[in-house]
GROMACS .gro file of C-alpha atoms in nm:
model
  301
    1UNK     CA    1   5.680  -1.730   6.479
    2UNK     CA    2   5.549  -2.027   6.667
    3UNK     CA    3   5.259  -1.810   6.807
    4UNK     CA    4   5.168  -1.708   6.454
    5UNK     CA    5   5.181  -2.056   6.315
    6UNK     CA    6   4.947  -2.191   6.606
    7UNK     CA    7   4.700  -1.915   6.529
    8UNK     CA    8   4.718  -1.989   6.147
    9UNK     CA    9   4.657  -2.360   6.212
   10UNK     CA   10   4.368  -2.288   6.440
   11UNK     CA   11   4.217  -2.052   6.185
   12UNK     CA   12   4.264  -2.292   5.901
   13UNK     CA   13   4.058  -2.562   6.102
   14UNK     CA   14   3.771  -2.312   6.095
   15UNK     CA   15   3.814  -2.250   5.727
   16UNK     CA   16   3.968  -1.908   5.756
   17UNK     CA   17   4.284  -1.813   5.563
   18UNK     CA   18   4.589  -1.652   5.715
   19UNK     CA   19   4.939  -1.560   5.593
   20UNK     CA   20   5.257  -1.425   5.756
   21UNK     CA   21   5.454  -1.144   5.599
   22UNK     CA   22   5.725  -0.928   5.759
   23UNK     CA   23   5.651  -1.050   6.112
   24UNK     CA   24   5.281  -0.975   6.082
   25UNK     CA   25   5.000  -1.222   6.057
   26UNK     CA   26   4.734  -1.113   5.800
   27UNK     CA   27   4.381  -1.246   5.821
   28UNK     CA   28   4.141  -1.139   5.539
   29UNK     CA   29   3.792  -1.066   5.663
   30UNK     CA   30   3.652  -0.948   5.327
   31UNK     CA   31   3.799  -0.828   4.990
   32UNK     CA   32   3.822  -0.482   5.147
   33UNK     CA   33   3.906  -0.560   5.509
   34UNK     CA   34   4.161  -0.754   5.694
   35UNK     CA   35   4.293  -0.816   6.042
   36UNK     CA   36   4.654  -0.789   6.149
   37UNK     CA   37   4.830  -0.954   6.439
   38UNK     CA   38   5.153  -0.785   6.539
   39UNK     CA   39   5.367  -0.973   6.800
   40UNK     CA   40   5.448  -0.806   7.125
   41UNK     CA   41   5.789  -0.846   7.279
   42UNK     CA   42   5.686  -1.012   7.601
   43UNK     CA   43   5.764  -1.322   7.806
   44UNK     CA   44   5.430  -1.479   7.713
   45UNK     CA   45   5.278  -1.519   7.365
   46UNK     CA   46   5.111  -1.186   7.290
   47UNK     CA   47   5.014  -0.977   6.992
   48UNK     CA   48   4.833  -0.651   6.917
   49UNK     CA   49   4.527  -0.677   6.688
   50UNK     CA   50   4.463  -0.424   6.412
   51UNK     CA   51   4.186  -0.390   6.162
   52UNK     CA   52   4.283  -0.235   5.832
   53UNK     CA   53   4.172  -0.171   5.487
   54UNK     CA   54   4.316  -0.444   5.251
   55UNK     CA   55   4.555  -0.401   4.963
   56UNK     CA   56   4.685  -0.052   5.064
   57UNK     CA   57   5.028   0.052   4.974
   58UNK     CA   58   5.273   0.172   5.251
   59UNK     CA   59   5.307   0.494   5.064
   60UNK     CA   60   4.944   0.584   5.125
   61UNK     CA   61   4.963   0.848   5.400
   62UNK     CA   62   4.592   0.837   5.461
   63UNK     CA   63   4.613   0.471   5.555
   64UNK     CA   64   4.626   0.386   5.923
   65UNK     CA   65   4.556   0.046   6.074
   66UNK     CA   66   4.324   0.074   6.382
   67UNK     CA   67   4.418  -0.105   6.707
   68UNK     CA   68   4.112  -0.308   6.822
   69UNK     CA   69   4.259  -0.542   7.090
   70UNK     CA   70   4.534  -0.755   7.205
   71UNK     CA   71   4.546  -1.136   7.236
   72UNK     CA   72   4.758  -1.368   7.471
   73UNK     CA   73   4.654  -1.716   7.344
   74UNK     CA   74   4.559  -1.884   7.027
   75UNK     CA   75   4.205  -1.909   7.158
   76UNK     CA   76   4.192  -1.534   7.203
   77UNK     CA   77   4.307  -1.474   6.852
   78UNK     CA   78   4.057  -1.707   6.695
   79UNK     CA   79   3.779  -1.539   6.907
   80UNK     CA   80   3.874  -1.195   6.779
   81UNK     CA   81   3.864  -1.308   6.414
   82UNK     CA   82   3.530  -1.481   6.471
   83UNK     CA   83   3.386  -1.165   6.621
   84UNK     CA   84   3.498  -0.951   6.336
   85UNK     CA   85   3.381  -1.194   6.070
   86UNK     CA   86   3.034  -1.199   6.218
   87UNK     CA   87   3.028  -0.818   6.272
   88UNK     CA   88   3.120  -0.782   5.892
   89UNK     CA   89   2.844  -1.020   5.794
   90UNK     CA   90   2.583  -0.820   6.008
   91UNK     CA   91   2.705  -0.482   5.862
   92UNK     CA   92   2.675  -0.634   5.504
   93UNK     CA   93   2.326  -0.762   5.560
   94UNK     CA   94   2.223  -0.450   5.730
   95UNK     CA   95   2.349  -0.232   5.437
   96UNK     CA   96   2.182  -0.463   5.184
   97UNK     CA   97   1.851  -0.426   5.376
   98UNK     CA   98   1.873  -0.040   5.397
   99UNK     CA   99   1.987   0.005   5.041
  100UNK     CA  100   1.745  -0.244   4.895
  101UNK     CA  101   2.023  -0.406   4.684
  102UNK     CA  102   1.833  -0.744   4.667
  103UNK     CA  103   1.550  -0.733   4.410
  104UNK     CA  104   1.322  -0.939   4.645
  105UNK     CA  105   1.291  -0.628   4.866
  106UNK     CA  106   1.341  -0.351   4.614
  107UNK     CA  107   0.987  -0.215   4.690
  108UNK     CA  108   1.040  -0.185   5.061
  109UNK     CA  109   1.202   0.118   5.224
  110UNK     CA  110   1.368   0.027   5.552
  111UNK     CA  111   1.497   0.289   5.796
  112UNK     CA  112   1.730   0.228   6.091
  113UNK     CA  113   1.603   0.251   6.433
  114UNK     CA  114   1.751   0.542   6.616
  115UNK     CA  115   1.761   0.361   6.958
  116UNK     CA  116   1.863   0.022   6.820
  117UNK     CA  117   2.116   0.052   6.523
  118UNK     CA  118   2.077  -0.307   6.436
  119UNK     CA  119   1.700  -0.288   6.402
  120UNK     CA  120   1.534  -0.174   6.079
  121UNK     CA  121   1.175  -0.096   5.985
  122UNK     CA  122   0.969  -0.069   5.673
  123UNK     CA  123   0.612   0.037   5.627
  124UNK     CA  124   0.408  -0.241   5.468
  125UNK     CA  125   0.036  -0.295   5.387
  126UNK     CA  126  -0.201  -0.018   5.500
  127UNK     CA  127  -0.133   0.011   5.873
  128UNK     CA  128   0.167  -0.219   5.949
  129UNK     CA  129   0.542  -0.241   5.946
  130UNK     CA  130   0.806  -0.510   5.907
  131UNK     CA  131   1.072  -0.510   6.176
  132UNK     CA  132   1.406  -0.689   6.133
  133UNK     CA  133   1.650  -0.722   6.424
  134UNK     CA  134   2.006  -0.846   6.374
  135UNK     CA  135   2.173  -1.030   6.658
  136UNK     CA  136   2.466  -1.256   6.730
  137UNK     CA  137   2.458  -1.564   6.945
  138UNK     CA  138   2.778  -1.782   6.990
  139UNK     CA  139   2.940  -1.586   6.710
  140UNK     CA  140   2.658  -1.673   6.476
  141UNK     CA  141   2.473  -1.380   6.305
  142UNK     CA  142   2.092  -1.407   6.287
  143UNK     CA  143   1.792  -1.199   6.199
  144UNK     CA  144   1.464  -1.198   6.370
  145UNK     CA  145   1.159  -1.081   6.174
  146UNK     CA  146   0.825  -0.938   6.305
  147UNK     CA  147   0.508  -0.818   6.122
  148UNK     CA  148   0.353  -0.552   6.337
  149UNK     CA  149   0.008  -0.414   6.259
  150UNK     CA  150  -0.173  -0.144   6.437
  151UNK     CA  151  -0.539  -0.134   6.535
  152UNK     CA  152  -0.811   0.097   6.404
  153UNK     CA  153  -0.781   0.315   6.716
  154UNK     CA  154  -0.407   0.399   6.651
  155UNK     CA  155  -0.474   0.707   6.434
  156UNK     CA  156  -0.730   0.851   6.673
  157UNK     CA  157  -0.514   0.790   6.984
  158UNK     CA  158  -0.214   0.936   6.794
  159UNK     CA  159  -0.414   1.257   6.711
  160UNK     CA  160  -0.487   1.282   7.095
  161UNK     CA  161  -0.117   1.252   7.164
  162UNK     CA  162  -0.040   1.520   6.913
  163UNK     CA  163  -0.297   1.750   7.061
  164UNK     CA  164  -0.180   1.693   7.401
  165UNK     CA  165   0.186   1.761   7.317
  166UNK     CA  166   0.142   2.042   7.083
  167UNK     CA  167  -0.174   2.194   7.241
  168UNK     CA  168  -0.325   2.470   7.024
  169UNK     CA  169  -0.016   2.456   6.793
  170UNK     CA  170  -0.105   2.107   6.668
  171UNK     CA  171  -0.176   2.227   6.325
  172UNK     CA  172   0.165   2.393   6.294
  173UNK     CA  173   0.369   2.089   6.174
  174UNK     CA  174   0.662   2.297   6.108
  175UNK     CA  175   0.715   2.397   6.474
  176UNK     CA  176   0.998   2.188   6.627
  177UNK     CA  177   0.969   2.049   6.972
  178UNK     CA  178   1.224   2.121   7.241
  179UNK     CA  179   1.420   1.814   7.353
  180UNK     CA  180   1.201   1.737   7.670
  181UNK     CA  181   0.869   1.763   7.479
  182UNK     CA  182   1.014   1.551   7.193
  183UNK     CA  183   1.108   1.280   7.438
  184UNK     CA  184   0.766   1.291   7.596
  185UNK     CA  185   0.602   1.272   7.250
  186UNK     CA  186   0.819   0.971   7.149
  187UNK     CA  187   0.714   0.793   7.482
  188UNK     CA  188   0.355   0.858   7.431
  189UNK     CA  189   0.367   0.740   7.077
  190UNK     CA  190   0.527   0.429   7.189
  191UNK     CA  191   0.266   0.365   7.451
  192UNK     CA  192  -0.010   0.405   7.189
  193UNK     CA  193   0.162   0.179   6.950
  194UNK     CA  194   0.211  -0.094   7.212
  195UNK     CA  195  -0.157  -0.056   7.321
  196UNK     CA  196  -0.290  -0.102   6.969
  197UNK     CA  197  -0.039  -0.327   6.790
  198UNK     CA  198  -0.056  -0.698   6.717
  199UNK     CA  199   0.265  -0.877   6.643
  200UNK     CA  200   0.314  -1.183   6.408
  201UNK     CA  201   0.648  -1.344   6.482
  202UNK     CA  202   0.786  -1.464   6.145
  203UNK     CA  203   1.090  -1.636   6.294
  204UNK     CA  204   1.469  -1.599   6.336
  205UNK     CA  205   1.698  -1.681   6.049
  206UNK     CA  206   2.070  -1.750   6.022
  207UNK     CA  207   2.050  -1.815   5.646
  208UNK     CA  208   2.033  -1.452   5.509
  209UNK     CA  209   1.915  -1.570   5.168
  210UNK     CA  210   1.604  -1.723   5.335
  211UNK     CA  211   1.574  -1.392   5.517
  212UNK     CA  212   1.516  -1.210   5.197
  213UNK     CA  213   1.266  -1.473   5.081
  214UNK     CA  214   1.069  -1.427   5.404
  215UNK     CA  215   1.071  -1.046   5.364
  216UNK     CA  216   0.937  -1.091   5.009
  217UNK     CA  217   0.652  -1.326   5.128
  218UNK     CA  218   0.561  -1.078   5.403
  219UNK     CA  219   0.532  -0.801   5.145
  220UNK     CA  220   0.277  -1.001   4.941
  221UNK     CA  221   0.083  -1.125   5.246
  222UNK     CA  222   0.063  -0.798   5.430
  223UNK     CA  223  -0.292  -0.689   5.369
  224UNK     CA  224  -0.421  -1.051   5.432
  225UNK     CA  225  -0.233  -1.055   5.767
  226UNK     CA  226  -0.381  -0.721   5.856
  227UNK     CA  227  -0.736  -0.848   5.802
  228UNK     CA  228  -0.673  -1.167   6.005
  229UNK     CA  229  -0.443  -1.047   6.277
  230UNK     CA  230  -0.685  -0.860   6.508
  231UNK     CA  231  -0.713  -0.832   6.892
  232UNK     CA  232  -0.966  -1.047   7.069
  233UNK     CA  233  -1.312  -0.902   7.073
  234UNK     CA  234  -1.424  -0.743   7.402
  235UNK     CA  235  -1.732  -0.963   7.392
  236UNK     CA  236  -1.515  -1.273   7.374
  237UNK     CA  237  -1.310  -1.157   7.669
  238UNK     CA  238  -1.626  -1.077   7.871
  239UNK     CA  239  -1.767  -1.415   7.787
  240UNK     CA  240  -1.435  -1.575   7.900
  241UNK     CA  241  -1.456  -1.372   8.221
  242UNK     CA  242  -1.811  -1.466   8.276
  243UNK     CA  243  -1.747  -1.840   8.213
  244UNK     CA  244  -1.456  -1.825   8.453
  245UNK     CA  245  -1.673  -1.656   8.711
  246UNK     CA  246  -1.968  -1.900   8.663
  247UNK     CA  247  -1.721  -2.198   8.708
  248UNK     CA  248  -1.598  -2.038   9.027
  249UNK     CA  249  -1.966  -1.984   9.151
  250UNK     CA  250  -2.055  -2.341   9.067
  251UNK     CA  251  -1.753  -2.459   9.254
  252UNK     CA  252  -1.856  -2.236   9.553
  253UNK     CA  253  -2.207  -2.374   9.533
  254UNK     CA  254  -2.088  -2.726   9.529
  255UNK     CA  255  -1.870  -2.652   9.826
  256UNK     CA  256  -2.153  -2.492  10.009
  257UNK     CA  257  -2.377  -2.792   9.945
  258UNK     CA  258  -2.114  -3.015  10.092
  259UNK     CA  259  -2.092  -2.793  10.403
  260UNK     CA  260  -2.471  -2.777  10.439
  261UNK     CA  261  -2.550  -3.144  10.375
  262UNK     CA  262  -2.259  -3.305  10.553
  263UNK     CA  263  -2.161  -3.074  10.839
  264UNK     CA  264  -2.507  -3.027  11.003
  265UNK     CA  265  -2.569  -3.399  10.975
  266UNK     CA  266  -2.250  -3.470  11.163
  267UNK     CA  267  -2.355  -3.211  11.425
  268UNK     CA  268  -2.709  -3.359  11.472
  269UNK     CA  269  -2.564  -3.712  11.514
  270UNK     CA  270  -2.317  -3.588  11.754
  271UNK     CA  271  -2.589  -3.408  11.962
  272UNK     CA  272  -2.805  -3.730  11.964
  273UNK     CA  273  -2.500  -3.932  12.056
  274UNK     CA  274  -2.424  -3.684  12.330
  275UNK     CA  275  -2.779  -3.705  12.453
  276UNK     CA  276  -2.764  -4.087  12.475
  277UNK     CA  277  -2.443  -4.067  12.654
  278UNK     CA  278  -2.549  -3.799  12.900
  279UNK     CA  279  -2.907  -3.881  12.966
  280UNK     CA  280  -2.886  -4.249  12.952
  281UNK     CA  281  -3.254  -4.279  13.022
  282UNK     CA  282  -3.412  -4.234  12.673
  283UNK     CA  283  -3.528  -4.592  12.686
  284UNK     CA  284  -3.661  -4.525  13.032
  285UNK     CA  285  -3.859  -4.232  12.923
  286UNK     CA  286  -3.997  -4.437  12.640
  287UNK     CA  287  -4.089  -4.708  12.893
  288UNK     CA  288  -4.268  -4.447  13.116
  289UNK     CA  289  -4.466  -4.306  12.817
  290UNK     CA  290  -4.577  -4.654  12.734
  291UNK     CA  291  -4.678  -4.727  13.099
  292UNK     CA  292  -4.874  -4.399  13.115
  293UNK     CA  293  -5.045  -4.488  12.795
  294UNK     CA  294  -5.145  -4.837  12.941
  295UNK     CA  295  -5.282  -4.679  13.263
  296UNK     CA  296  -5.478  -4.430  13.068
  297UNK     CA  297  -5.630  -4.705  12.855
  298UNK     CA  298  -5.710  -4.917  13.164
  299UNK     CA  299  -5.861  -4.622  13.338
  300UNK     CA  300  -6.085  -4.553  13.038
  301UNK     CA  301  -6.224  -4.910  13.062
   0.00000   0.00000   0.00000
């Protein structure tokens, strides 16, 4: 019983209720779900961990607790409880979003992502969708929200993808695709979406009441965001590239000027200095020239 008591005290410090009954430690997770710790006869503290529906009588033949793990320390037990509490919170929020039980999102129809079960999407505005992704970090549940809008070219590119996959049968919407073609189609659609989409990050929220407020605001702002959230114009990108190229050219010209103005000057000086050092008679030549000029002047007289 000492192991149970230690677990119960640790859970109590985290604000989680626990009780012992008939050599089993019960920990309520929700009004419908509970965890059960059943001691294992071992030389060390040990217990099997079960998840079960709460308030079920022993005579209920359909009831069966599910073994989900085993713990060998108080810390392991607390960690197991925390994980299941968080899991239940995420499942509850996910269900509320998908079923639209909160009035703030009653007009939104969310669907579950086939590849990511903890991600849901809802069409919003004219050409956009709202994406909610549920995660856990350090046993804290959180929801990240994105507003994703698609460019004007999305529909045209999508039609091209459909024509490429279906070919001449593109108009026959009732014709199912074989698994390989369906996978190829999904991949192409994903590429088109990524090429034309613009994403507005709305934040990550651990307060799920705030989450529903944010979803409501996104619904009311969708069309305004669609108009403002557009990709950079090609002209702007070209201007940016030209400015960058011009800057590089100017830098190159400046460098060239330095090379032209400085390096040749150094070379000429070196050559002159070299001549002075090697000839050693520049002054003599000048003297000879002066003497010749004097003789010429005298001869003329």
